[in-house]
């Protein structure tokens, strides 16, 4: 696996709180990476600017470097 895309599911139309979903998503990806070979790119797919902001805050809080595309 070279690239992983992880969409922010259920936080929009289904109403799951993005501030609760984001740490779960980031932790899940980090746990996956600990057990797998390195990947070159991970994409957190966010559907609104609000979701992007929450993901950026979570990544910054964890000291994880990121690039917004």
PDB file of N, CA and C in Angstrom:
ATOM      1  N   UNK A   1       0.846  -1.174   0.000  1.00  0.00           N
ATOM      2  CA  UNK A   1       0.000   0.000   0.000  1.00  0.00           C
ATOM      3  C   UNK A   1       0.891   1.235   0.000  1.00  0.00           C
ATOM      4  N   UNK A   2       0.636   2.139  -0.938  1.00  0.00           N
ATOM      5  CA  UNK A   2       1.426   3.367  -1.008  1.00  0.00           C
ATOM      6  C   UNK A   2       0.657   4.593  -0.532  1.00  0.00           C
ATOM      7  N   UNK A   3      -0.667   4.583  -0.761  1.00  0.00           N
ATOM      8  CA  UNK A   3      -1.508   5.716  -0.387  1.00  0.00           C
ATOM      9  C   UNK A   3      -2.774   5.205   0.291  1.00  0.00           C
ATOM     10  N   UNK A   4      -3.174   5.904   1.331  1.00  0.00           N
ATOM     11  CA  UNK A   4      -4.418   5.582   2.024  1.00  0.00           C
ATOM     12  C   UNK A   4      -5.310   6.820   1.983  1.00  0.00           C
ATOM     13  N   UNK A   5      -6.561   6.647   1.609  1.00  0.00           N
ATOM     14  CA  UNK A   5      -7.558   7.714   1.693  1.00  0.00           C
ATOM     15  C   UNK A   5      -8.550   7.318   2.774  1.00  0.00           C
ATOM     16  N   UNK A   6      -8.733   8.198   3.743  1.00  0.00           N
ATOM     17  CA  UNK A   6      -9.600   7.919   4.889  1.00  0.00           C
ATOM     18  C   UNK A   6     -10.675   9.003   4.946  1.00  0.00           C
ATOM     19  N   UNK A   7     -11.869   8.735   4.398  1.00  0.00           N
ATOM     20  CA  UNK A   7     -12.912   9.768   4.385  1.00  0.00           C
ATOM     21  C   UNK A   7     -13.552   9.980   5.751  1.00  0.00           C
ATOM     22  N   UNK A   8     -13.938  11.220   5.988  1.00  0.00           N
ATOM     23  CA  UNK A   8     -14.622  11.578   7.235  1.00  0.00           C
ATOM     24  C   UNK A   8     -16.094  11.196   7.107  1.00  0.00           C
ATOM     25  N   UNK A   9     -16.364   9.921   7.288  1.00  0.00           N
ATOM     26  CA  UNK A   9     -17.723   9.403   7.133  1.00  0.00           C
ATOM     27  C   UNK A   9     -18.561   9.663   8.377  1.00  0.00           C
ATOM     28  N   UNK A  10     -19.837   9.798   8.178  1.00  0.00           N
ATOM     29  CA  UNK A  10     -20.853   9.935   9.235  1.00  0.00           C
ATOM     30  C   UNK A  10     -20.850  11.273   9.949  1.00  0.00           C
ATOM     31  N   UNK A  11     -19.906  12.161   9.659  1.00  0.00           N
ATOM     32  CA  UNK A  11     -19.868  13.445  10.373  1.00  0.00           C
ATOM     33  C   UNK A  11     -20.696  14.513   9.682  1.00  0.00           C
ATOM     34  N   UNK A  12     -21.163  14.257   8.511  1.00  0.00           N
ATOM     35  CA  UNK A  12     -21.981  15.230   7.793  1.00  0.00           C
ATOM     36  C   UNK A  12     -23.452  14.914   7.944  1.00  0.00           C
ATOM     37  N   UNK A  13     -23.977  14.278   6.951  1.00  0.00           N
ATOM     38  CA  UNK A  13     -25.410  13.984   6.877  1.00  0.00           C
ATOM     39  C   UNK A  13     -25.899  13.142   8.059  1.00  0.00           C
ATOM     40  N   UNK A  14     -25.069  12.233   8.556  1.00  0.00           N
ATOM     41  CA  UNK A  14     -25.508  11.347   9.639  1.00  0.00           C
ATOM     42  C   UNK A  14     -25.325  11.955  11.031  1.00  0.00           C
ATOM     43  N   UNK A  15     -24.631  13.071  11.104  1.00  0.00           N
ATOM     44  CA  UNK A  15     -24.602  13.860  12.313  1.00  0.00           C
ATOM     45  C   UNK A  15     -23.696  13.414  13.438  1.00  0.00           C
ATOM     46  N   UNK A  16     -22.770  12.472  13.186  1.00  0.00           N
ATOM     47  CA  UNK A  16     -21.838  12.109  14.259  1.00  0.00           C
ATOM     48  C   UNK A  16     -20.918  13.310  14.493  1.00  0.00           C
ATOM     49  N   UNK A  17     -20.686  13.697  15.737  1.00  0.00           N
ATOM     50  CA  UNK A  17     -19.891  14.894  16.030  1.00  0.00           C
ATOM     51  C   UNK A  17     -18.453  14.783  15.492  1.00  0.00           C
ATOM     52  N   UNK A  18     -18.077  15.754  14.668  1.00  0.00           N
ATOM     53  CA  UNK A  18     -16.749  15.720  14.048  1.00  0.00           C
ATOM     54  C   UNK A  18     -15.641  15.796  15.091  1.00  0.00           C
ATOM     55  N   UNK A  19     -15.873  16.506  16.194  1.00  0.00           N
ATOM     56  CA  UNK A  19     -14.846  16.612  17.230  1.00  0.00           C
ATOM     57  C   UNK A  19     -14.632  15.292  17.971  1.00  0.00           C
ATOM     58  N   UNK A  20     -15.597  14.381  17.890  1.00  0.00           N
ATOM     59  CA  UNK A  20     -15.416  13.041  18.458  1.00  0.00           C
ATOM     60  C   UNK A  20     -14.859  12.073  17.416  1.00  0.00           C
ATOM     61  N   UNK A  21     -15.279  12.242  16.173  1.00  0.00           N
ATOM     62  CA  UNK A  21     -14.865  11.329  15.106  1.00  0.00           C
ATOM     63  C   UNK A  21     -13.402  11.505  14.713  1.00  0.00           C
ATOM     64  N   UNK A  22     -12.930  12.732  14.730  1.00  0.00           N
ATOM     65  CA  UNK A  22     -11.574  13.015  14.246  1.00  0.00           C
ATOM     66  C   UNK A  22     -10.489  12.306  15.056  1.00  0.00           C
ATOM     67  N   UNK A  23     -10.474  12.380  16.383  1.00  0.00           N
ATOM     68  CA  UNK A  23      -9.444  11.653  17.124  1.00  0.00           C
ATOM     69  C   UNK A  23      -9.506  10.139  16.890  1.00  0.00           C
ATOM     70  N   UNK A  24     -10.706   9.615  16.713  1.00  0.00           N
ATOM     71  CA  UNK A  24     -10.857   8.186  16.436  1.00  0.00           C
ATOM     72  C   UNK A  24     -10.220   7.849  15.089  1.00  0.00           C
ATOM     73  N   UNK A  25     -10.513   8.664  14.082  1.00  0.00           N
ATOM     74  CA  UNK A  25      -9.967   8.422  12.745  1.00  0.00           C
ATOM     75  C   UNK A  25      -8.457   8.523  12.729  1.00  0.00           C
ATOM     76  N   UNK A  26      -7.916   9.553  13.336  1.00  0.00           N
ATOM     77  CA  UNK A  26      -6.462   9.737  13.350  1.00  0.00           C
ATOM     78  C   UNK A  26      -5.792   8.605  14.129  1.00  0.00           C
ATOM     79  N   UNK A  27      -6.342   8.240  15.269  1.00  0.00           N
ATOM     80  CA  UNK A  27      -5.786   7.128  16.056  1.00  0.00           C
ATOM     81  C   UNK A  27      -5.814   5.821  15.278  1.00  0.00           C
ATOM     82  N   UNK A  28      -6.893   5.573  14.571  1.00  0.00           N
ATOM     83  CA  UNK A  28      -7.022   4.342  13.790  1.00  0.00           C
ATOM     84  C   UNK A  28      -5.958   4.271  12.710  1.00  0.00           C
ATOM     85  N   UNK A  29      -5.745   5.372  12.025  1.00  0.00           N
ATOM     86  CA  UNK A  29      -4.712   5.396  10.982  1.00  0.00           C
ATOM     87  C   UNK A  29      -3.327   5.221  11.604  1.00  0.00           C
ATOM     88  N   UNK A  30      -3.067   5.866  12.724  1.00  0.00           N
ATOM     89  CA  UNK A  30      -1.765   5.738  13.380  1.00  0.00           C
ATOM     90  C   UNK A  30      -1.519   4.300  13.852  1.00  0.00           C
ATOM     91  N   UNK A  31      -2.554   3.655  14.357  1.00  0.00           N
ATOM     92  CA  UNK A  31      -2.425   2.252  14.774  1.00  0.00           C
ATOM     93  C   UNK A  31      -2.146   1.354  13.565  1.00  0.00           C
ATOM     94  N   UNK A  32      -2.820   1.610  12.468  1.00  0.00           N
ATOM     95  CA  UNK A  32      -2.582   0.851  11.238  1.00  0.00           C
ATOM     96  C   UNK A  32      -1.133   1.008  10.802  1.00  0.00           C
ATOM     97  N   UNK A  33      -0.622   2.223  10.826  1.00  0.00           N
ATOM     98  CA  UNK A  33       0.749   2.483  10.378  1.00  0.00           C
ATOM     99  C   UNK A  33       1.783   1.814  11.285  1.00  0.00           C
ATOM    100  N   UNK A  34       1.458   1.668  12.550  1.00  0.00           N
ATOM    101  CA  UNK A  34       2.390   1.026  13.474  1.00  0.00           C
ATOM    102  C   UNK A  34       2.576  -0.450  13.141  1.00  0.00           C
ATOM    103  N   UNK A  35       1.554  -1.063  12.542  1.00  0.00           N
ATOM    104  CA  UNK A  35       1.600  -2.492  12.238  1.00  0.00           C
ATOM    105  C   UNK A  35       1.932  -2.811  10.792  1.00  0.00           C
ATOM    106  N   UNK A  36       1.971  -1.806   9.941  1.00  0.00           N
ATOM    107  CA  UNK A  36       2.162  -2.019   8.505  1.00  0.00           C
ATOM    108  C   UNK A  36       3.448  -1.368   8.025  1.00  0.00           C
ATOM    109  N   UNK A  37       3.782  -1.649   6.792  1.00  0.00           N
ATOM    110  CA  UNK A  37       4.924  -0.994   6.166  1.00  0.00           C
ATOM    111  C   UNK A  37       4.570   0.471   5.920  1.00  0.00           C
ATOM    112  N   UNK A  38       5.577   1.331   5.882  1.00  0.00           N
ATOM    113  CA  UNK A  38       5.303   2.758   5.681  1.00  0.00           C
ATOM    114  C   UNK A  38       4.565   3.020   4.362  1.00  0.00           C
ATOM    115  N   UNK A  39       3.751   4.048   4.372  1.00  0.00           N
ATOM    116  CA  UNK A  39       3.062   4.490   3.168  1.00  0.00           C
ATOM    117  C   UNK A  39       3.583   5.873   2.814  1.00  0.00           C
ATOM    118  N   UNK A  40       3.441   6.249   1.552  1.00  0.00           N
ATOM    119  CA  UNK A  40       3.972   7.544   1.125  1.00  0.00           C
ATOM    120  C   UNK A  40       2.990   8.685   1.351  1.00  0.00           C
ATOM    121  N   UNK A  41       1.698   8.362   1.421  1.00  0.00           N
ATOM    122  CA  UNK A  41       0.721   9.432   1.584  1.00  0.00           C
ATOM    123  C   UNK A  41      -0.541   8.910   2.264  1.00  0.00           C
ATOM    124  N   UNK A  42      -1.057   9.721   3.181  1.00  0.00           N
ATOM    125  CA  UNK A  42      -2.330   9.445   3.833  1.00  0.00           C
ATOM    126  C   UNK A  42      -3.215  10.646   3.565  1.00  0.00           C
ATOM    127  N   UNK A  43      -4.408  10.407   3.072  1.00  0.00           N
ATOM    128  CA  UNK A  43      -5.343  11.494   2.808  1.00  0.00           C
ATOM    129  C   UNK A  43      -6.566  11.353   3.705  1.00  0.00           C
ATOM    130  N   UNK A  44      -6.763  12.356   4.546  1.00  0.00           N
ATOM    131  CA  UNK A  44      -8.001  12.445   5.293  1.00  0.00           C
ATOM    132  C   UNK A  44      -8.950  13.266   4.420  1.00  0.00           C
ATOM    133  N   UNK A  45      -9.972  12.632   3.919  1.00  0.00           N
ATOM    134  CA  UNK A  45     -10.884  13.276   2.976  1.00  0.00           C
ATOM    135  C   UNK A  45     -11.986  13.975   3.765  1.00  0.00           C
ATOM    136  N   UNK A  46     -11.996  15.302   3.684  1.00  0.00           N
ATOM    137  CA  UNK A  46     -12.945  16.127   4.433  1.00  0.00           C
ATOM    138  C   UNK A  46     -13.866  16.840   3.456  1.00  0.00           C
ATOM    139  N   UNK A  47     -15.150  16.860   3.780  1.00  0.00           N
ATOM    140  CA  UNK A  47     -16.145  17.360   2.844  1.00  0.00           C
ATOM    141  C   UNK A  47     -16.555  18.802   3.077  1.00  0.00           C
ATOM    142  N   UNK A  48     -16.161  19.395   4.203  1.00  0.00           N
ATOM    143  CA  UNK A  48     -16.454  20.807   4.470  1.00  0.00           C
ATOM    144  C   UNK A  48     -15.227  21.451   5.104  1.00  0.00           C
ATOM    145  N   UNK A  49     -15.172  22.769   5.058  1.00  0.00           N
ATOM    146  CA  UNK A  49     -14.050  23.483   5.671  1.00  0.00           C
ATOM    147  C   UNK A  49     -14.043  23.297   7.184  1.00  0.00           C
ATOM    148  N   UNK A  50     -15.216  23.140   7.799  1.00  0.00           N
ATOM    149  CA  UNK A  50     -15.289  22.889   9.240  1.00  0.00           C
ATOM    150  C   UNK A  50     -14.594  21.568   9.592  1.00  0.00           C
ATOM    151  N   UNK A  51     -14.838  20.552   8.809  1.00  0.00           N
ATOM    152  CA  UNK A  51     -14.204  19.253   9.053  1.00  0.00           C
ATOM    153  C   UNK A  51     -12.700  19.356   8.844  1.00  0.00           C
ATOM    154  N   UNK A  52     -12.283  20.078   7.810  1.00  0.00           N
ATOM    155  CA  UNK A  52     -10.846  20.301   7.562  1.00  0.00           C
ATOM    156  C   UNK A  52     -10.207  20.954   8.786  1.00  0.00           C
ATOM    157  N   UNK A  53     -10.849  21.968   9.316  1.00  0.00           N
ATOM    158  CA  UNK A  53     -10.308  22.693  10.468  1.00  0.00           C
ATOM    159  C   UNK A  53     -10.138  21.783  11.676  1.00  0.00           C
ATOM    160  N   UNK A  54     -11.117  20.947  11.940  1.00  0.00           N
ATOM    161  CA  UNK A  54     -11.042  20.040  13.092  1.00  0.00           C
ATOM    162  C   UNK A  54      -9.909  19.036  12.887  1.00  0.00           C
ATOM    163  N   UNK A  55      -9.763  18.503  11.674  1.00  0.00           N
ATOM    164  CA  UNK A  55      -8.662  17.579  11.386  1.00  0.00           C
ATOM    165  C   UNK A  55      -7.314  18.276  11.546  1.00  0.00           C
ATOM    166  N   UNK A  56      -7.190  19.496  11.046  1.00  0.00           N
ATOM    167  CA  UNK A  56      -5.924  20.225  11.190  1.00  0.00           C
ATOM    168  C   UNK A  56      -5.577  20.441  12.659  1.00  0.00           C
ATOM    169  N   UNK A  57      -6.570  20.790  13.456  1.00  0.00           N
ATOM    170  CA  UNK A  57      -6.331  20.987  14.890  1.00  0.00           C
ATOM    171  C   UNK A  57      -5.876  19.697  15.559  1.00  0.00           C
ATOM    172  N   UNK A  58      -6.492  18.592  15.184  1.00  0.00           N
ATOM    173  CA  UNK A  58      -6.120  17.301  15.772  1.00  0.00           C
ATOM    174  C   UNK A  58      -4.693  16.913  15.379  1.00  0.00           C
ATOM    175  N   UNK A  59      -4.365  17.083  14.121  1.00  0.00           N
ATOM    176  CA  UNK A  59      -3.014  16.746  13.656  1.00  0.00           C
ATOM    177  C   UNK A  59      -1.972  17.637  14.316  1.00  0.00           C
ATOM    178  N   UNK A  60      -2.261  18.934  14.443  1.00  0.00           N
ATOM    179  CA  UNK A  60      -1.343  19.851  15.119  1.00  0.00           C
ATOM    180  C   UNK A  60      -1.180  19.466  16.583  1.00  0.00           C
ATOM    181  N   UNK A  61      -2.282  19.125  17.234  1.00  0.00           N
ATOM    182  CA  UNK A  61      -2.259  18.723  18.646  1.00  0.00           C
ATOM    183  C   UNK A  61      -1.337  17.514  18.857  1.00  0.00           C
ATOM    184  N   UNK A  62      -1.317  16.609  17.888  1.00  0.00           N
ATOM    185  CA  UNK A  62      -0.491  15.401  17.984  1.00  0.00           C
ATOM    186  C   UNK A  62       0.916  15.618  17.436  1.00  0.00           C
ATOM    187  N   UNK A  63       1.187  16.806  16.904  1.00  0.00           N
ATOM    188  CA  UNK A  63       2.512  17.093  16.353  1.00  0.00           C
ATOM    189  C   UNK A  63       2.782  16.390  15.027  1.00  0.00           C
ATOM    190  N   UNK A  64       1.723  16.121  14.286  1.00  0.00           N
ATOM    191  CA  UNK A  64       1.839  15.421  13.010  1.00  0.00           C
ATOM    192  C   UNK A  64       1.882  16.457  11.895  1.00  0.00           C
ATOM    193  N   UNK A  65       2.916  16.367  11.061  1.00  0.00           N
ATOM    194  CA  UNK A  65       3.025  17.288   9.930  1.00  0.00           C
ATOM    195  C   UNK A  65       2.024  16.902   8.849  1.00  0.00           C
ATOM    196  N   UNK A  66       1.478  17.900   8.185  1.00  0.00           N
ATOM    197  CA  UNK A  66       0.499  17.635   7.146  1.00  0.00           C
ATOM    198  C   UNK A  66       0.579  18.723   6.079  1.00  0.00           C
ATOM    199  N   UNK A  67       0.012  18.429   4.941  1.00  0.00           N
ATOM    200  CA  UNK A  67      -0.123  19.380   3.848  1.00  0.00           C
ATOM    201  C   UNK A  67      -1.567  19.367   3.391  1.00  0.00           C
ATOM    202  N   UNK A  68      -2.161  20.523   3.324  1.00  0.00           N
ATOM    203  CA  UNK A  68      -3.542  20.607   2.837  1.00  0.00           C
ATOM    204  C   UNK A  68      -3.511  20.603   1.314  1.00  0.00           C
ATOM    205  N   UNK A  69      -4.318  19.720   0.714  1.00  0.00           N
ATOM    206  CA  UNK A  69      -4.398  19.660  -0.747  1.00  0.00           C
ATOM    207  C   UNK A  69      -5.797  19.918  -1.201  1.00  0.00           C
TER     208      UNK A  69
END
